[in-house]
Short mmCIF file of C-alpha atoms in Angstrom, two decimals:
data_model
loop_
_atom_site.label_atom_id
_atom_site.label_comp_id
_atom_site.label_asym_id
_atom_site.label_seq_id
_atom_site.Cartn_x
_atom_site.Cartn_y
_atom_site.Cartn_z
CA UNK A 1 117.28 325.74 62.51
CA UNK A 2 117.66 322.00 62.04
CA UNK A 3 115.18 319.58 63.61
CA UNK A 4 115.20 315.82 63.89
CA UNK A 5 111.61 314.59 63.60
CA UNK A 6 111.32 311.07 64.97
CA UNK A 7 108.16 309.13 64.23
CA UNK A 8 106.45 306.57 66.40
CA UNK A 9 106.77 302.88 65.68
CA UNK A 10 106.77 300.84 68.89
CA UNK A 11 109.60 298.36 69.29
CA UNK A 12 110.86 299.17 65.80
CA UNK A 13 112.51 302.13 67.50
CA UNK A 14 116.05 300.65 67.20
CA UNK A 15 115.87 301.35 63.46
CA UNK A 16 115.98 305.05 64.30
CA UNK A 17 119.01 304.49 66.53
CA UNK A 18 121.05 303.20 63.61
CA UNK A 19 120.00 306.10 61.43
CA UNK A 20 120.75 308.66 64.14
CA UNK A 21 124.23 307.26 64.61
CA UNK A 22 124.99 307.74 60.91
CA UNK A 23 123.66 311.31 60.84
CA UNK A 24 125.75 312.32 63.82
CA UNK A 25 128.84 310.63 62.42
CA UNK A 26 128.36 312.65 59.22
CA UNK A 27 128.24 315.87 61.21
CA UNK A 28 124.47 316.35 60.91
CA UNK A 29 123.46 317.51 64.38
CA UNK A 30 120.05 318.80 65.48
CA UNK A 31 119.15 322.11 67.06
CA UNK A 32 115.76 320.71 68.07
CA UNK A 33 114.13 317.31 68.56
CA UNK A 34 110.46 316.52 67.92
CA UNK A 35 109.18 313.04 68.64
CA UNK A 36 106.10 310.90 68.95
CA UNK A 37 105.84 307.62 70.89
CA UNK A 38 109.02 305.55 70.35
CA UNK A 39 110.53 308.51 68.53
CA UNK A 40 110.11 310.61 71.66
CA UNK A 41 111.88 307.98 73.75
CA UNK A 42 114.76 308.04 71.28
CA UNK A 43 114.70 311.81 71.05
CA UNK A 44 115.08 312.52 74.75
CA UNK A 45 118.57 311.02 74.74
CA UNK A 46 119.67 313.33 71.93
CA UNK A 47 118.02 316.28 73.66
CA UNK A 48 120.21 315.55 76.67
CA UNK A 49 123.31 315.56 74.47
CA UNK A 50 123.35 315.22 70.64
CA UNK A 51 126.47 313.06 70.47
CA UNK A 52 127.66 309.60 69.50
CA UNK A 53 127.93 308.67 73.18
CA UNK A 54 124.24 309.47 73.61
CA UNK A 55 123.39 307.17 70.72
CA UNK A 56 125.46 304.45 72.36
CA UNK A 57 123.47 304.91 75.58
CA UNK A 58 120.26 304.89 73.54
CA UNK A 59 121.23 301.58 71.94
CA UNK A 60 121.91 300.11 75.37
CA UNK A 61 118.50 301.37 76.52
CA UNK A 62 116.79 299.29 73.81
CA UNK A 63 118.84 296.23 74.75
CA UNK A 64 117.88 296.71 78.39
CA UNK A 65 114.20 297.10 77.41
CA UNK A 66 114.42 293.65 75.85
CA UNK A 67 116.16 292.12 78.84
CA UNK A 68 113.58 293.57 81.24
CA UNK A 69 110.63 292.76 78.95
CA UNK A 70 109.35 296.30 79.45
CA UNK A 71 106.64 295.63 76.87
CA UNK A 72 105.05 292.22 77.18
CA UNK A 73 101.81 291.40 75.42
CA UNK A 74 101.57 287.64 75.04
CA UNK A 75 98.29 285.94 74.11
CA UNK A 76 97.52 284.79 77.68
CA UNK A 77 97.94 288.31 79.04
CA UNK A 78 95.75 289.67 76.25
CA UNK A 79 93.00 287.13 76.95
CA UNK A 80 93.16 287.81 80.68
CA UNK A 81 92.87 291.55 80.23
CA UNK A 82 89.98 291.13 77.81
CA UNK A 83 88.18 288.85 80.27
CA UNK A 84 88.67 291.46 82.97
CA UNK A 85 86.99 294.01 80.71
CA UNK A 86 89.90 296.46 80.76
CA UNK A 87 90.55 298.93 77.94
CA UNK A 88 94.24 298.01 77.62
CA UNK A 89 96.56 295.02 77.49
CA UNK A 90 99.50 296.35 79.51
CA UNK A 91 99.88 298.57 82.54
CA UNK A 92 102.21 301.52 82.14
CA UNK A 93 103.76 301.53 85.62
CA UNK A 94 106.61 299.33 84.43
CA UNK A 95 107.29 301.61 81.47
CA UNK A 96 107.31 304.68 83.71
CA UNK A 97 109.75 303.02 86.13
CA UNK A 98 112.00 302.01 83.23
CA UNK A 99 112.06 305.55 81.81
CA UNK A 100 113.00 307.02 85.20
CA UNK A 101 115.73 304.39 85.56
CA UNK A 102 117.38 305.00 82.17
CA UNK A 103 117.30 308.79 82.31
CA UNK A 104 120.20 310.43 84.17
CA UNK A 105 119.24 311.29 87.77
CA UNK A 106 119.57 315.02 87.09
CA UNK A 107 117.22 314.87 84.09
CA UNK A 108 113.60 314.89 85.20
CA UNK A 109 111.96 317.84 83.45
CA UNK A 110 112.10 319.45 80.01
CA UNK A 111 114.12 322.27 81.53
CA UNK A 112 116.92 319.81 82.35
CA UNK A 113 117.58 319.13 78.65
CA UNK A 114 120.26 320.71 76.49
CA UNK A 115 118.19 321.03 73.29
CA UNK A 116 114.57 322.09 72.73
CA UNK A 117 112.54 318.88 72.84
CA UNK A 118 108.89 318.55 71.87
CA UNK A 119 106.69 315.52 72.53
CA UNK A 120 103.24 315.05 71.04
CA UNK A 121 100.18 313.53 72.67
CA UNK A 122 96.52 313.59 71.61
CA UNK A 123 93.21 314.26 73.29
CA UNK A 124 91.29 311.00 73.00
CA UNK A 125 87.84 312.45 72.34
CA UNK A 126 88.63 315.23 69.86
CA UNK A 127 91.88 313.83 68.39
CA UNK A 128 93.47 317.23 68.99
CA UNK A 129 97.27 317.29 69.09
CA UNK A 130 98.86 318.56 72.32
CA UNK A 131 102.55 319.40 72.63
CA UNK A 132 104.94 319.11 75.55
CA UNK A 133 108.15 321.12 75.55
CA UNK A 134 107.22 324.74 76.01
CA UNK A 135 106.96 324.43 79.80
CA UNK A 136 110.41 323.70 81.29
CA UNK A 137 108.81 322.39 84.50
CA UNK A 138 106.85 319.64 82.69
CA UNK A 139 107.70 316.09 83.76
CA UNK A 140 109.55 314.06 81.13
CA UNK A 141 108.39 310.65 82.32
CA UNK A 142 104.75 311.72 82.22
CA UNK A 143 105.17 313.02 78.68
CA UNK A 144 106.95 309.89 77.46
CA UNK A 145 104.45 307.52 79.05
CA UNK A 146 101.52 309.43 77.55
CA UNK A 147 103.00 309.60 74.05
CA UNK A 148 103.47 305.82 74.23
CA UNK A 149 99.83 305.23 75.23
CA UNK A 150 98.62 303.47 72.10
CA UNK A 151 94.89 302.79 72.64
CA UNK A 152 94.28 299.17 73.50
CA UNK A 153 97.92 298.56 74.47
CA UNK A 154 98.55 301.03 77.32
CA UNK A 155 96.00 302.96 79.39
CA UNK A 156 95.53 306.64 78.59
CA UNK A 157 96.73 309.41 80.87
CA UNK A 158 93.78 310.99 82.63
CA UNK A 159 93.66 314.68 83.58
CA UNK A 160 90.53 316.41 84.92
CA UNK A 161 88.40 313.57 83.59
CA UNK A 162 89.87 313.78 80.07
CA UNK A 163 91.93 311.02 78.43
CA UNK A 164 95.18 311.66 76.55
CA UNK A 165 96.90 309.13 74.32
CA UNK A 166 99.74 308.56 71.85
CA UNK A 167 100.20 311.62 69.64
CA UNK A 168 100.96 309.31 66.72
CA UNK A 169 97.24 308.70 66.36
CA UNK A 170 97.01 312.28 65.08
CA UNK A 171 100.50 313.06 63.78
CA UNK A 172 102.98 310.19 63.81
CA UNK A 173 105.82 312.23 62.27
CA UNK A 174 105.03 315.69 63.67
CA UNK A 175 106.81 317.83 61.10
CA UNK A 176 104.31 320.67 61.49
CA UNK A 177 105.25 320.99 65.14
CA UNK A 178 108.92 321.35 64.19
CA UNK A 179 108.12 324.09 61.67
CA UNK A 180 105.85 325.89 64.14
CA UNK A 181 108.72 325.94 66.64
CA UNK A 182 111.11 327.50 64.10
CA UNK A 183 112.70 324.64 62.18
CA UNK A 184 113.59 325.23 58.53
CA UNK A 185 115.60 322.04 57.92
CA UNK A 186 113.91 318.80 58.91
CA UNK A 187 115.35 315.30 59.03
CA UNK A 188 112.35 312.98 59.33
CA UNK A 189 113.40 309.52 60.54
CA UNK A 190 110.25 307.65 59.68
CA UNK A 191 109.36 304.17 60.95
CA UNK A 192 107.27 303.86 57.84
CA UNK A 193 104.44 301.60 56.75
CA UNK A 194 104.29 299.98 53.34
CA UNK A 195 101.93 297.54 51.66
CA UNK A 196 104.91 296.31 49.61
CA UNK A 197 106.17 294.15 52.50
CA UNK A 198 105.08 290.52 53.00
CA UNK A 199 103.17 290.05 56.24
CA UNK A 200 101.22 287.31 57.96
CA UNK A 201 97.85 287.78 59.60
CA UNK A 202 99.21 287.09 63.11
CA UNK A 203 97.36 287.53 66.39
CA UNK A 204 94.48 289.86 67.12
CA UNK A 205 96.79 292.76 68.02
CA UNK A 206 98.57 292.37 64.68
CA UNK A 207 95.25 292.33 62.85
CA UNK A 208 94.21 295.59 64.52
CA UNK A 209 97.60 297.13 63.81
CA UNK A 210 97.51 296.32 60.11
CA UNK A 211 93.93 297.47 59.82
CA UNK A 212 94.67 300.87 61.36
CA UNK A 213 98.22 301.68 60.24
CA UNK A 214 97.57 302.25 56.50
CA UNK A 215 95.08 305.04 57.18
CA UNK A 216 97.33 306.62 59.80
CA UNK A 217 100.30 306.47 57.48
CA UNK A 218 98.39 308.20 54.70
CA UNK A 219 97.85 311.08 57.12
CA UNK A 220 101.58 311.09 57.92
CA UNK A 221 102.49 311.34 54.25
CA UNK A 222 100.00 314.14 53.66
CA UNK A 223 101.50 316.12 56.53
CA UNK A 224 105.05 315.63 55.25
CA UNK A 225 104.05 316.60 51.71
CA UNK A 226 102.33 319.74 53.00
CA UNK A 227 105.40 320.77 54.99
CA UNK A 228 107.77 320.02 52.10
CA UNK A 229 105.85 322.48 49.89
CA UNK A 230 106.28 325.40 52.26
CA UNK A 231 108.68 328.15 51.12
CA UNK A 232 112.00 328.11 52.94
CA UNK A 233 111.62 324.53 54.20
CA UNK A 234 114.14 321.80 53.40
CA UNK A 235 112.81 318.38 54.39
CA UNK A 236 114.74 315.11 54.25
CA UNK A 237 112.52 312.03 54.47
CA UNK A 238 114.21 308.75 55.47
CA UNK A 239 111.55 306.02 55.63
CA UNK A 240 112.41 302.58 57.01
CA UNK A 241 110.11 299.67 56.25
CA UNK A 242 111.93 296.77 57.91
CA UNK A 243 110.45 294.52 60.61
CA UNK A 244 106.87 295.63 60.15
CA UNK A 245 105.62 292.28 61.42
CA UNK A 246 107.65 292.27 64.62
CA UNK A 247 105.36 291.36 67.50
CA UNK A 248 104.73 293.87 70.25
CA UNK A 249 107.26 293.17 72.99
CA UNK A 250 109.65 291.22 70.73
CA UNK A 251 113.12 292.74 71.06
CA UNK A 252 115.03 289.81 69.57
CA UNK A 253 115.82 291.74 66.36
CA UNK A 254 117.22 294.84 68.07
CA UNK A 255 120.78 294.42 66.78
CA UNK A 256 119.56 293.80 63.24
CA UNK A 257 117.42 296.93 63.42
CA UNK A 258 120.45 299.02 64.39
CA UNK A 259 122.22 297.83 61.24
CA UNK A 260 119.27 298.32 58.89
CA UNK A 261 118.55 301.79 60.24
CA UNK A 262 122.16 302.76 59.59
CA UNK A 263 121.93 301.32 56.09
CA UNK A 264 118.80 303.37 55.33
CA UNK A 265 120.46 306.59 56.45
CA UNK A 266 123.63 305.85 54.46
CA UNK A 267 121.60 305.06 51.35
CA UNK A 268 119.74 308.37 51.64
CA UNK A 269 122.89 310.40 52.20
CA UNK A 270 124.45 308.90 49.08
CA UNK A 271 121.51 310.15 47.00
CA UNK A 272 119.68 312.84 49.00
CA UNK A 273 116.34 314.10 47.69
CA UNK A 274 115.33 317.18 49.67
CA UNK A 275 111.59 317.87 49.81
CA UNK A 276 110.75 314.53 48.21
CA UNK A 277 108.39 312.50 50.39
CA UNK A 278 108.82 308.84 49.62
CA UNK A 279 105.46 307.11 49.37
CA UNK A 280 104.80 303.35 49.36
CA UNK A 281 104.50 301.77 45.95
CA UNK A 282 101.00 301.54 44.52
CA UNK A 283 100.08 298.26 42.92
CA UNK A 284 98.98 298.09 39.30
CA UNK A 285 95.70 296.30 38.60
CA UNK A 286 97.48 293.38 36.94
CA UNK A 287 99.57 292.85 40.10
CA UNK A 288 96.54 292.39 42.34
CA UNK A 289 95.14 288.97 43.26
CA UNK A 290 91.79 287.89 41.84
CA UNK A 291 88.87 288.77 44.07
CA UNK A 292 85.99 286.56 45.16
CA UNK A 293 83.70 285.48 42.30
CA UNK A 294 81.89 288.46 40.82
CA UNK A 295 84.32 291.10 42.09
CA UNK A 296 87.22 292.90 40.47
CA UNK A 297 89.65 295.69 41.48
CA UNK A 298 88.26 299.20 41.21
CA UNK A 299 90.61 301.20 38.99
CA UNK A 300 88.90 304.57 39.43
#
């Protein structure tokens, strides 16, 4: 069984759209979709119908998200929310309304989908992964809003006094979920993180993002490597590193992301490396900048 595993990555999601278009054009079609955060939002369209027309509708969804400013986290809004003492920058009501608007009217629950579709969320306190998709009556909008609930950006989903957040905080490319649900061939479309990309310090949200992402991405790579070593598993890892500094809510590069995502998929298909997990380059000691007086890089 072939699964598309779509990682989270915020408004870098259009990169996946370009890659998905190439895979479908090459006749690589999924039997199952597993997604986290932005990957789940992309995945639901393929779970409705894994076709080129669905990818076209998905591309238009990202354009519409930019036009509607579905995600807006400017500095004034951030300051206002911080002054109010809230635990998030943006409300999720607008996102929920947008999801309901872009989904076909007849598609409201997991049971309305054509393909098996699994969405990951996480329990805030224990960091335990929870999975939507086994219950056909489960509400799609609720699942997609919760998997997008990055702490500090969107509020968590509360149930019986317990908070649930973006599953990417536990498993951003949930390959283990795909294997547990029967997948033996995995195409992991990874909105990857790399230290080998120039980046500016940026605003406070960017600082938090770049402080947290490296550790989270190490966990992602460990999960992919573990899955790739399992007998009978064939894993294709397509990481995409572009636009890592795009600001939250900035959709101005959507068209460029479509193109670069397609380029990444084409490049992989020209030289496929099954069960090879591509890791960011590690810097040699002589490539590192000098530290403050009295310090030097620790080489182990």
